[in-house]
Coordinates of N, CA and C in Angstrom, one line a residue:
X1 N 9.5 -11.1 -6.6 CA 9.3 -9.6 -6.5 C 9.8 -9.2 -5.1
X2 N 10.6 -8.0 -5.2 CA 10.9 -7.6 -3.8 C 9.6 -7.1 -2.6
X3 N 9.9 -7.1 -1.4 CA 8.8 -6.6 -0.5 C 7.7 -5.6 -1.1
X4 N 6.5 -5.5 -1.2 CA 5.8 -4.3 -1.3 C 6.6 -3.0 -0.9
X5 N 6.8 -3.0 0.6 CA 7.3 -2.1 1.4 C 8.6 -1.7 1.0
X6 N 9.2 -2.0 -0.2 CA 10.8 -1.6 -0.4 C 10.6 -0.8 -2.1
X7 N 8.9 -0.9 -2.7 CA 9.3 -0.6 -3.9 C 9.5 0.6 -4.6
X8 N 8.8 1.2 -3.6 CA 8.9 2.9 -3.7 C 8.7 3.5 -2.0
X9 N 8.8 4.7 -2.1 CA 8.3 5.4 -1.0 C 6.8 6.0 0.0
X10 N 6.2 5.5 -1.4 CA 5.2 5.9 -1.4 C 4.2 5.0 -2.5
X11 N 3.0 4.4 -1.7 CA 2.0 3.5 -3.1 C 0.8 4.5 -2.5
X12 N 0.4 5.1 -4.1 CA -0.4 6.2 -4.2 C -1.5 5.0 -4.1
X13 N -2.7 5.6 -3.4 CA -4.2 4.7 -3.1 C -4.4 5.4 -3.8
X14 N -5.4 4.5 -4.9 CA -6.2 5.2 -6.2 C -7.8 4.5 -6.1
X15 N -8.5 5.1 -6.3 CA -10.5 5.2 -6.5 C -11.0 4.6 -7.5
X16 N -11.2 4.5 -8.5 CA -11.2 4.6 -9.8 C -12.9 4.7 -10.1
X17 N -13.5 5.4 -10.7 CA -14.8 5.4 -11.0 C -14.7 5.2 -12.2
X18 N -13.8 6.0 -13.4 CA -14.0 5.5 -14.7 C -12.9 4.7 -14.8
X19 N -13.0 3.7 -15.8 CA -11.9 2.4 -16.0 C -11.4 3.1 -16.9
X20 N -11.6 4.2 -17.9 CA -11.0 4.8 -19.3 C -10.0 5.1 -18.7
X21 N -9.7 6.2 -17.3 CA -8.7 7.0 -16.5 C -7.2 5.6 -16.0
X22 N -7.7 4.3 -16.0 CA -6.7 3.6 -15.0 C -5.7 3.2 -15.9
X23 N -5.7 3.1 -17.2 CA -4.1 2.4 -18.1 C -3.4 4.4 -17.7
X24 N -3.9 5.4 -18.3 CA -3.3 6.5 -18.2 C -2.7 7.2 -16.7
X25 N -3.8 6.6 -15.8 CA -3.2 7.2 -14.8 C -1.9 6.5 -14.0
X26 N -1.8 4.9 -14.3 CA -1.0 4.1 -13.8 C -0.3 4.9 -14.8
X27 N 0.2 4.8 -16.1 CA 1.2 5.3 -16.8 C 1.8 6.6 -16.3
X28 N 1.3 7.3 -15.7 CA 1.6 8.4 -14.7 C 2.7 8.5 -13.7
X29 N 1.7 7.5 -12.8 CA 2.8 6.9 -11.8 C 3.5 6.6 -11.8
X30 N 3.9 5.6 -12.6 CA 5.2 5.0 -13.0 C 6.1 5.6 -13.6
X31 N 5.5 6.6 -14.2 CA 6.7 7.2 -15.3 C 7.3 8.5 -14.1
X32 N 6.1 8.7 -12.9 CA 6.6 9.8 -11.8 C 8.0 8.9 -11.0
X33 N 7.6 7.6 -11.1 CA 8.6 6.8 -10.4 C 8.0 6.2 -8.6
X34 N 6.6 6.1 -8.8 CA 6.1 5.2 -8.3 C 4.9 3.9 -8.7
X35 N 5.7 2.8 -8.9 CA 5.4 1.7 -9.3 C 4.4 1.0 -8.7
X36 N 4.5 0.6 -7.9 CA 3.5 0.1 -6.7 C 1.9 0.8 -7.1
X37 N 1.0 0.1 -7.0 CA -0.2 1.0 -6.8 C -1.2 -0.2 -6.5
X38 N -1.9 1.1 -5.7 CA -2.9 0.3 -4.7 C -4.2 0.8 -5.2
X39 N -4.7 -0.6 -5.9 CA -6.5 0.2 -6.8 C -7.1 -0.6 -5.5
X40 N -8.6 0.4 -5.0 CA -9.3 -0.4 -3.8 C -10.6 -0.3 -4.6
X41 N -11.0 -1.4 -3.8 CA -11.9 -2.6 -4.6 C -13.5 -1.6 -3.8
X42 N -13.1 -0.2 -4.2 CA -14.6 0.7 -3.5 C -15.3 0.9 -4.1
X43 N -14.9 0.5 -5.5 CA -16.2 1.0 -6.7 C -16.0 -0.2 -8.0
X44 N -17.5 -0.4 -8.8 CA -17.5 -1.4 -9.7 C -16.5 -1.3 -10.3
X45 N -15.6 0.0 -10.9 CA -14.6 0.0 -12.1 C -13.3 -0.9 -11.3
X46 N -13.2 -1.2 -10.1 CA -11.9 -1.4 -9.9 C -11.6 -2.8 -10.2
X47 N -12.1 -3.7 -10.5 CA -11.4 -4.8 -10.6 C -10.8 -5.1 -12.2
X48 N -12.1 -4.6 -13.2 CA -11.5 -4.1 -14.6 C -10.4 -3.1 -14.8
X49 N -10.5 -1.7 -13.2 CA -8.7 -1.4 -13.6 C -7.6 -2.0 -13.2
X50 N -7.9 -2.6 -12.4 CA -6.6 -3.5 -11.9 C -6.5 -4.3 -13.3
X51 N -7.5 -5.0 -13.9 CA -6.9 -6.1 -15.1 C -6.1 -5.5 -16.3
X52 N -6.9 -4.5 -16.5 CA -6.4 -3.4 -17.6 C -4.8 -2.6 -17.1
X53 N -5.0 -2.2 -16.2 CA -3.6 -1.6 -15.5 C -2.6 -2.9 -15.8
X54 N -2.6 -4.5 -15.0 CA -1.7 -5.5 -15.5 C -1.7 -5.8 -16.4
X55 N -2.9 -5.8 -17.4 CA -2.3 -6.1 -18.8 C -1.4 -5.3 -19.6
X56 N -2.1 -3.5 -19.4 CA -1.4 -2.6 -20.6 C 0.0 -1.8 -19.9
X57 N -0.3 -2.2 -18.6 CA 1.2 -1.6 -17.6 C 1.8 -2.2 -17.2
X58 N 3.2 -2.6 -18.0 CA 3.9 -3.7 -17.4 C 4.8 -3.3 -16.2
X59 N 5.2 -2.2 -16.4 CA 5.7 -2.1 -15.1 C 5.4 -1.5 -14.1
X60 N 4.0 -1.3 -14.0 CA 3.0 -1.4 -12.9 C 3.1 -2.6 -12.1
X61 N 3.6 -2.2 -10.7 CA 2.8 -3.5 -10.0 C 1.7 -2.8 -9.1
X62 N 0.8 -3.5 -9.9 CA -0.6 -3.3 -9.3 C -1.3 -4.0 -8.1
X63 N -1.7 -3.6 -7.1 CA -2.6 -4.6 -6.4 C -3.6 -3.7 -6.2
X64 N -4.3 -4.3 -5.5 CA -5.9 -4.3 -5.0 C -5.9 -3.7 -3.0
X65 N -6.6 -3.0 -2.9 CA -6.6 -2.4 -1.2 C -8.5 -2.6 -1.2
X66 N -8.5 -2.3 0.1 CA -10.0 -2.7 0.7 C -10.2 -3.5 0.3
X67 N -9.6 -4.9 0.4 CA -9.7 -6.1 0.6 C -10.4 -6.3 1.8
X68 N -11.5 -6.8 1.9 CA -12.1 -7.3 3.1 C -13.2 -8.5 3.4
X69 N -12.6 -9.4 2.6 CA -13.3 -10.9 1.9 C -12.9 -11.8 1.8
X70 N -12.7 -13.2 1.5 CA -12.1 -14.1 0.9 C -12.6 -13.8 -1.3
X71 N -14.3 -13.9 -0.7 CA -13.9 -13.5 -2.5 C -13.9 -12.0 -3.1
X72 N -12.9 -11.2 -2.2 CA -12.4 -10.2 -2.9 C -11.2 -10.3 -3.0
X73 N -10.6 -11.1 -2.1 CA -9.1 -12.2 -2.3 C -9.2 -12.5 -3.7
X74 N -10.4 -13.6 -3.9 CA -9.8 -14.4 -5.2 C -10.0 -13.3 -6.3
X75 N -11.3 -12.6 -6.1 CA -11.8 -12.0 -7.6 C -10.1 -11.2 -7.4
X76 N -9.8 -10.3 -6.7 CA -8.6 -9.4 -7.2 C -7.5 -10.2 -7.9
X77 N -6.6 -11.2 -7.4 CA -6.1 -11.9 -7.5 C -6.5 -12.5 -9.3
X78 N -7.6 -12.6 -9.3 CA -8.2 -13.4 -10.4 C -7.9 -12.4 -11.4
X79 N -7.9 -10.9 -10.9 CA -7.7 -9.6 -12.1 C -6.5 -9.5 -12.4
X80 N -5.6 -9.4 -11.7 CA -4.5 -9.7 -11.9 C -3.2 -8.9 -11.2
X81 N -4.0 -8.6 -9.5 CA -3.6 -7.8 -8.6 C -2.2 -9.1 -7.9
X82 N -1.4 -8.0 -7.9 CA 0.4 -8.8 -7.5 C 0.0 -8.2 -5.8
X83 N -0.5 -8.0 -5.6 CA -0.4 -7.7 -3.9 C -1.9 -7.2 -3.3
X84 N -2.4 -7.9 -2.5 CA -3.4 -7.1 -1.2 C -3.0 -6.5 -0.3
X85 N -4.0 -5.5 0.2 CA -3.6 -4.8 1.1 C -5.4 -4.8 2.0
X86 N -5.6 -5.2 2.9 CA -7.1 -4.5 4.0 C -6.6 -3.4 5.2
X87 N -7.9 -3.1 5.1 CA -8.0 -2.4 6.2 C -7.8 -2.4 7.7
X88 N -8.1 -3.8 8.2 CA -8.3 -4.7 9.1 C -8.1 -6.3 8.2
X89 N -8.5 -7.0 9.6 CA -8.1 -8.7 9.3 C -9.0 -9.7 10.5
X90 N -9.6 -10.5 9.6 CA -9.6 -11.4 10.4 C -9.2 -12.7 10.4
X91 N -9.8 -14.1 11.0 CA -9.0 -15.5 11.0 C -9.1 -15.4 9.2
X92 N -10.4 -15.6 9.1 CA -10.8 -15.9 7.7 C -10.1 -15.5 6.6
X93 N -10.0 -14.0 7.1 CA -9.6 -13.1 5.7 C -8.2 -13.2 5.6
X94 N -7.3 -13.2 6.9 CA -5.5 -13.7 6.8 C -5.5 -15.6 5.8
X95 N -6.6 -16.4 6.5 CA -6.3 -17.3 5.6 C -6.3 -17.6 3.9
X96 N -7.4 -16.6 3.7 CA -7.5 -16.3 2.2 C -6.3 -15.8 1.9
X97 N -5.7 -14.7 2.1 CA -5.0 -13.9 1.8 C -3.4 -14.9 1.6
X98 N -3.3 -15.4 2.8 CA -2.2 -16.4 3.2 C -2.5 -17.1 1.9
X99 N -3.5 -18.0 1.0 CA -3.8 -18.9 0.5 C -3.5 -18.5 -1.0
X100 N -3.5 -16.9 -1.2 CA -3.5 -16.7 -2.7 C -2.4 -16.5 -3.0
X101 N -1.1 -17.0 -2.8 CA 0.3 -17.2 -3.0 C 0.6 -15.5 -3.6
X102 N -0.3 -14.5 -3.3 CA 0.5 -13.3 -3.7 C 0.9 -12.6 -2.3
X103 N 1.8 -11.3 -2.5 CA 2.3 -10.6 -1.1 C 0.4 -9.9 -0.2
X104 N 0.9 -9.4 0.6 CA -0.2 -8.8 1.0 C 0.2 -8.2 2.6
X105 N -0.6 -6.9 2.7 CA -0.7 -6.3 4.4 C -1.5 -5.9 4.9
X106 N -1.9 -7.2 5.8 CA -3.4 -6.8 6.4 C -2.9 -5.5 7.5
X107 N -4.6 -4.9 7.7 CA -4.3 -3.5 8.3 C -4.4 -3.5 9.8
X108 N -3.2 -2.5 10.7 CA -3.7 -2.7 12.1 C -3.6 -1.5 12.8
X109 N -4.0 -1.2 13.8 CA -3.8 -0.2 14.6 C -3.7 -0.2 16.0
X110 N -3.8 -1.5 16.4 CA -3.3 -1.7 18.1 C -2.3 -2.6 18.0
X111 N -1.5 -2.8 19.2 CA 0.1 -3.2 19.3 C -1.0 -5.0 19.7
X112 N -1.8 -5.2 19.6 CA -2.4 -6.4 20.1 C -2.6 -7.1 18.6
X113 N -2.8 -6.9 17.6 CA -3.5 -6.8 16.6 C -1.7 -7.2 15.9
X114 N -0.8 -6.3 16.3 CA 0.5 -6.5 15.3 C 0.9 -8.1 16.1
X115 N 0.9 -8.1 17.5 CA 1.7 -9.4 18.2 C 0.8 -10.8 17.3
X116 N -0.5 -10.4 17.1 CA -1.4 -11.5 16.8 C -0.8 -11.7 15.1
X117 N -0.4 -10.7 14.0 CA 0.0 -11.1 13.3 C 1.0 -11.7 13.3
X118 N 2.4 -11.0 14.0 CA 3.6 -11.9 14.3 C 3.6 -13.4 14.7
X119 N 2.7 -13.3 15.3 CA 1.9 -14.8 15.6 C 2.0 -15.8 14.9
X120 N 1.5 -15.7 13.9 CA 1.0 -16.4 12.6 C 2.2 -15.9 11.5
X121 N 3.4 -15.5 11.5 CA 4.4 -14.8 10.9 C 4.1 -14.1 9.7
X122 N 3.9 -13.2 10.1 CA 3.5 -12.1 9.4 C 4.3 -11.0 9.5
X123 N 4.8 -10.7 9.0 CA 5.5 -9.6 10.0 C 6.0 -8.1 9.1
X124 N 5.0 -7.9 7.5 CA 4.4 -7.1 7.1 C 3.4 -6.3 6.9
X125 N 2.6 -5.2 7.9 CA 1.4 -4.9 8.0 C 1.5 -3.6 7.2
X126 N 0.1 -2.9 7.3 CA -0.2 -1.6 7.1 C -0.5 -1.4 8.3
X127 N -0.6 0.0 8.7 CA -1.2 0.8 10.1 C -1.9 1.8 9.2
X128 N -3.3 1.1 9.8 CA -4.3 2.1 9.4 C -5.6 2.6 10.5
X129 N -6.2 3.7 10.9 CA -6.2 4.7 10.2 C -4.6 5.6 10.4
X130 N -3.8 6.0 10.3 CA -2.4 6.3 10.5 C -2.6 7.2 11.3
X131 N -2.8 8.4 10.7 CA -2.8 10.0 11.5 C -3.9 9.4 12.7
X132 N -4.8 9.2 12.2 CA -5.8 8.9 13.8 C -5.7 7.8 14.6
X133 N -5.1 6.7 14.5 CA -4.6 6.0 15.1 C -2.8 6.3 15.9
X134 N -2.6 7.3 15.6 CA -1.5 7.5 16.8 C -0.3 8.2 15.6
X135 N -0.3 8.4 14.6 CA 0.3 8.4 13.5 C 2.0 8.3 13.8
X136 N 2.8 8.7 13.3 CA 4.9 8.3 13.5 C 5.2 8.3 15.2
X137 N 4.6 9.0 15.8 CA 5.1 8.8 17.4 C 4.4 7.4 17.5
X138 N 3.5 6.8 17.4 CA 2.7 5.5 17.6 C 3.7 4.2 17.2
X139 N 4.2 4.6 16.1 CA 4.9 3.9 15.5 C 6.0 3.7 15.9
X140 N 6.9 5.0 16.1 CA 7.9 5.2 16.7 C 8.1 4.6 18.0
X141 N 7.1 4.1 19.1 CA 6.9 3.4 19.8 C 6.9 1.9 20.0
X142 N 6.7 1.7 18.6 CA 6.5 0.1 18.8 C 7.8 -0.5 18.2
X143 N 8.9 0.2 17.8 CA 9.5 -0.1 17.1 C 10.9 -1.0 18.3
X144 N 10.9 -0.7 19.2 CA 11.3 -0.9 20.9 C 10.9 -2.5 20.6
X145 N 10.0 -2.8 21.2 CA 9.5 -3.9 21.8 C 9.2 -4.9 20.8
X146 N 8.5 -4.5 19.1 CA 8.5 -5.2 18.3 C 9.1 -5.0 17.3
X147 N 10.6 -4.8 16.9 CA 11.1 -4.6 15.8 C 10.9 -5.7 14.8
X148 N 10.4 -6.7 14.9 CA 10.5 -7.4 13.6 C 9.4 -7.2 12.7
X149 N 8.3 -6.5 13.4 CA 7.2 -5.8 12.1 C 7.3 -4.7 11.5
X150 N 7.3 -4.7 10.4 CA 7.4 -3.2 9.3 C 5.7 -3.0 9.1
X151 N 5.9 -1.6 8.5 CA 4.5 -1.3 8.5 C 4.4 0.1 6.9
X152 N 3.6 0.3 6.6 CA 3.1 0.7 5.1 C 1.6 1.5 6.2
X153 N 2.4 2.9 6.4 CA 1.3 3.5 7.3 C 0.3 4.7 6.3
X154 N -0.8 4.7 6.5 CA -2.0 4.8 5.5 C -3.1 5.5 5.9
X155 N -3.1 6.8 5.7 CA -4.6 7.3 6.2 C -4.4 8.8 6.6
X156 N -4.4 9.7 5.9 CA -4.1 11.3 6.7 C -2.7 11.5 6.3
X157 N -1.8 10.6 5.4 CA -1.0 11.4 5.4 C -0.6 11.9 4.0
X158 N 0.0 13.0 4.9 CA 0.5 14.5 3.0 C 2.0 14.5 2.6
X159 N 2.0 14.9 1.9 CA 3.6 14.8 1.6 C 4.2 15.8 2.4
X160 N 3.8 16.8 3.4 CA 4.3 17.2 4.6 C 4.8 16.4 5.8
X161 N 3.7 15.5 5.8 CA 3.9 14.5 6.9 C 4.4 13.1 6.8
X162 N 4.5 12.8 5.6 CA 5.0 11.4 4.9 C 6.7 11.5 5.3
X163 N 7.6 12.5 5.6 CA 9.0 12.1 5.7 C 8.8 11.8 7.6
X164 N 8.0 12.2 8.1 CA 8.3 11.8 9.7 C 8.1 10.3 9.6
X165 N 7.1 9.9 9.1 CA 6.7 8.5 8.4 C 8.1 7.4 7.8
X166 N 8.4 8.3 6.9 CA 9.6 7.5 6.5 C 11.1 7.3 7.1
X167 N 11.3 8.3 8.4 CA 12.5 8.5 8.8 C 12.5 7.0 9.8
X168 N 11.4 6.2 9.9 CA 11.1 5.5 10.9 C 11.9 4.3 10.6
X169 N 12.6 3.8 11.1 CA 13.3 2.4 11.1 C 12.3 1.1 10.8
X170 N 11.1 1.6 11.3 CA 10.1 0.0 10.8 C 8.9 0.6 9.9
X171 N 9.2 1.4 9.1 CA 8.0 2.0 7.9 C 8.8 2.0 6.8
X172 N 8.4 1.0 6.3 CA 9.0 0.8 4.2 C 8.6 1.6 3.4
X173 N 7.1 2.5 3.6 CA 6.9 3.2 2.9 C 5.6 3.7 3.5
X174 N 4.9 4.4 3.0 CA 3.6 4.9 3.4 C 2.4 4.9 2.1
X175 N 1.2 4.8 2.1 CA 0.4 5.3 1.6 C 0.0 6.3 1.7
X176 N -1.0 6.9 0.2 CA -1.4 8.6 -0.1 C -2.2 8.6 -1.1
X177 N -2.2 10.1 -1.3 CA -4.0 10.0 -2.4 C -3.1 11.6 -3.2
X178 N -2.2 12.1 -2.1 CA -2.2 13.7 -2.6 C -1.7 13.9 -4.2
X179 N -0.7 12.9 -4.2 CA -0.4 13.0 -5.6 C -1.8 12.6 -7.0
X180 N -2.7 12.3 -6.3 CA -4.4 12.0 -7.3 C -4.9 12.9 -7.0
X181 N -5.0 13.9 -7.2 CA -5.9 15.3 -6.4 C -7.3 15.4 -8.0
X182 N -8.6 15.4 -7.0 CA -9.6 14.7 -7.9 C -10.4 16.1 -9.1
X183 N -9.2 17.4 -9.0 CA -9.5 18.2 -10.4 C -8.2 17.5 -11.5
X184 N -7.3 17.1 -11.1 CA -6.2 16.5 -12.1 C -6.6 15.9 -12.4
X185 N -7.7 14.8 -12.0 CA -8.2 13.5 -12.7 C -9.3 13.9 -13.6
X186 N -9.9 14.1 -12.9 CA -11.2 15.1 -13.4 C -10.7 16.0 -15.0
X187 N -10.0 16.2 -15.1 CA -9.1 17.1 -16.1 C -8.5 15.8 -17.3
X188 N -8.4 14.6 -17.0 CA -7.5 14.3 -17.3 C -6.2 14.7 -17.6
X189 N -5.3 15.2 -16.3 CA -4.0 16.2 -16.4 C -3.3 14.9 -16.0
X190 N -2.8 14.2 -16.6 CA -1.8 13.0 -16.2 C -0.5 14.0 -16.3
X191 N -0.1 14.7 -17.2 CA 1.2 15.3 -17.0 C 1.6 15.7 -15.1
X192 N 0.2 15.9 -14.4 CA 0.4 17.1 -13.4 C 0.3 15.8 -12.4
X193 N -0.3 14.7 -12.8 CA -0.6 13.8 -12.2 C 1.3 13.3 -11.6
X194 N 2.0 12.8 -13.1 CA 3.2 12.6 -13.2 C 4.4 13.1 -12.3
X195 N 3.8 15.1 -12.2 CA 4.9 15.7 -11.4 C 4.5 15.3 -9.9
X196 N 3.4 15.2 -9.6 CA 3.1 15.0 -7.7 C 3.8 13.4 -7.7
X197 N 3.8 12.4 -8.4 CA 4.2 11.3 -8.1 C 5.7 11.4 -7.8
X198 N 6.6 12.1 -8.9 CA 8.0 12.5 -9.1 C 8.3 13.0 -7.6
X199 N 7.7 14.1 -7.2 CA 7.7 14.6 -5.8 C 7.5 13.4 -4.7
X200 N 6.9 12.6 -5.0 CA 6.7 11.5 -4.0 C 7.4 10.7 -3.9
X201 N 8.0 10.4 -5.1 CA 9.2 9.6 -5.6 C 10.3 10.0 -4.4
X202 N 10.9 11.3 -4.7 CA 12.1 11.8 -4.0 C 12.1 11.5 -2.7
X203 N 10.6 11.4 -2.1 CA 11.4 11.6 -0.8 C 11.5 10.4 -0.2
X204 N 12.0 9.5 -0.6 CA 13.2 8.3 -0.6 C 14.4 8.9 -0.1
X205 N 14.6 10.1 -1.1 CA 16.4 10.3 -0.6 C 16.5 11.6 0.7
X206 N 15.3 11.8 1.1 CA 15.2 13.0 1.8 C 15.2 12.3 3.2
X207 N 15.6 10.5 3.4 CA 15.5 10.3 4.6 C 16.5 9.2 4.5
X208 N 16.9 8.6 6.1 CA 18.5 7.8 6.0 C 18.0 6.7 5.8
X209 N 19.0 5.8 5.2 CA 18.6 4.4 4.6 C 18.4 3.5 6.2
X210 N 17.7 2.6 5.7 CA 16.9 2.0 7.5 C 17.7 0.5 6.9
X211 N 17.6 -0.6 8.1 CA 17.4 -1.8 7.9 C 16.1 -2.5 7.5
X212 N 16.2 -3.4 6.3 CA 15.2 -3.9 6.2 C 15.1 -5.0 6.2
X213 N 15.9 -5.6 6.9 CA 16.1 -7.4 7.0 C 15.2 -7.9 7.6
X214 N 13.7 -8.6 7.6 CA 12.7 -8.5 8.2 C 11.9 -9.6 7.4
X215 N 11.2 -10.4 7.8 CA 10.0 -11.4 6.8 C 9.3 -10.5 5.7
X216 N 9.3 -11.7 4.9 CA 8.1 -10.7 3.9 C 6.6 -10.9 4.3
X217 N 5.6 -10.2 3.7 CA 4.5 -10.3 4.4 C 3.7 -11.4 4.6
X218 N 4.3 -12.2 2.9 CA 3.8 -13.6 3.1 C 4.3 -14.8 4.3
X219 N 5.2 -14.2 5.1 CA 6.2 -15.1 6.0 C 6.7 -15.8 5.2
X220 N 6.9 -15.7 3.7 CA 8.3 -17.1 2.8 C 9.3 -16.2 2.7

């Protein structure tokens, strides 16, 4: 499987309280033309939508976010999540993560925090909280001194703010929610669901093509 960070522009973070909503709303996404999707492990339904999403959406690649465990490592993984993503990281939880032979990007937000993953060769993160943690100028900064980490930045951003994000030489893509706006769901309006993804889709071409020659997150 290619990098998380190369598969779309954008992996919409999705909630899921009812499991009936997650084969339809993944079918959404995908068909908007983002593949990638990040179900977080915040509520009981999510590990049944992650199973149900990989079984009935094949070309869903699904993973699991709010990872913050070893056994929310295995159980995700066990559902049938192709990627983690946390919030943070620690010894423990990089070793799990490291251990379940799928991709994954633990979360960071100090330039101390990225050296310590490079460390251990990592050198695919998330930057989270994004906008409050220093958001594209932050980034933009580190890209100097540590260019061999990419980052999947996550937290506050809209599809106004997602192209500063992406214009960035070490950001593969970003995470978002705006394309799930919770009367569309609420509605079951997967059509409307479909057009915000499509919009999220595009703006891939609304920014210059970057280098991405870089470790994957697993360091293989």
């Amino acid at each position: 499987m290619p990098s998380v960070l190369d598969l779309a522009p954008v992996v919409p973070v999705v909630v899921l309280d009812d499991i009936a909503d997650a084969v339809p709303l993944a079918r959404a996404l995908v068909a908007g033309g983002l593949p990638a999707i990040e179900v977080t492990l915040r509520t009981p339904a999510a590990l049944d939508a992650i199973r149900a999403i990989a079984d009935e959406v094949p070309d869903a690649v699904v993973g699991a976010g709010t990872v913050i465990s070893a056994d929310g490592v295995n159980a995700a993984v066990a559902a049938g999540a192709r990627f983690l993503v946390s919030p943070g990281w620690t010894e423990r939880l990089l070793d799990a993560m490291e251990a379940s032979g799928v991709p994954f990007l633990p979360g960071v937000s100090t330039t101390s925090e990225v050296v310590a993953l490079l460390e251990r060769g990592v050198s695919e993160m998330k930057f989270f909280p994004a906008e409050a943690a220093g958001g594209a100028p932050y980034l933009k900064s580190l890209a100097g001194p540590l260019p061999q980490a990419r980052f999947c930045p996550t937290g506050g951003i809209s599809l106004g703010s997602a192209p500063s994000y992406l214009a960035l030489r070490n950001v593969g893509c970003v995470g978002g929610t705006w394309m799930l706006p919770a009367d569309a769901i609420g509605a079951k309006d997967w059509a409307r669901v479909e057009r915000l993804a499509a919009g999220a889709a595009a703006l891939r071409g609304r920014v210059q093509p970057k280098s991405t020659s870089t470790k994957s997150a697993t360091g293989r």
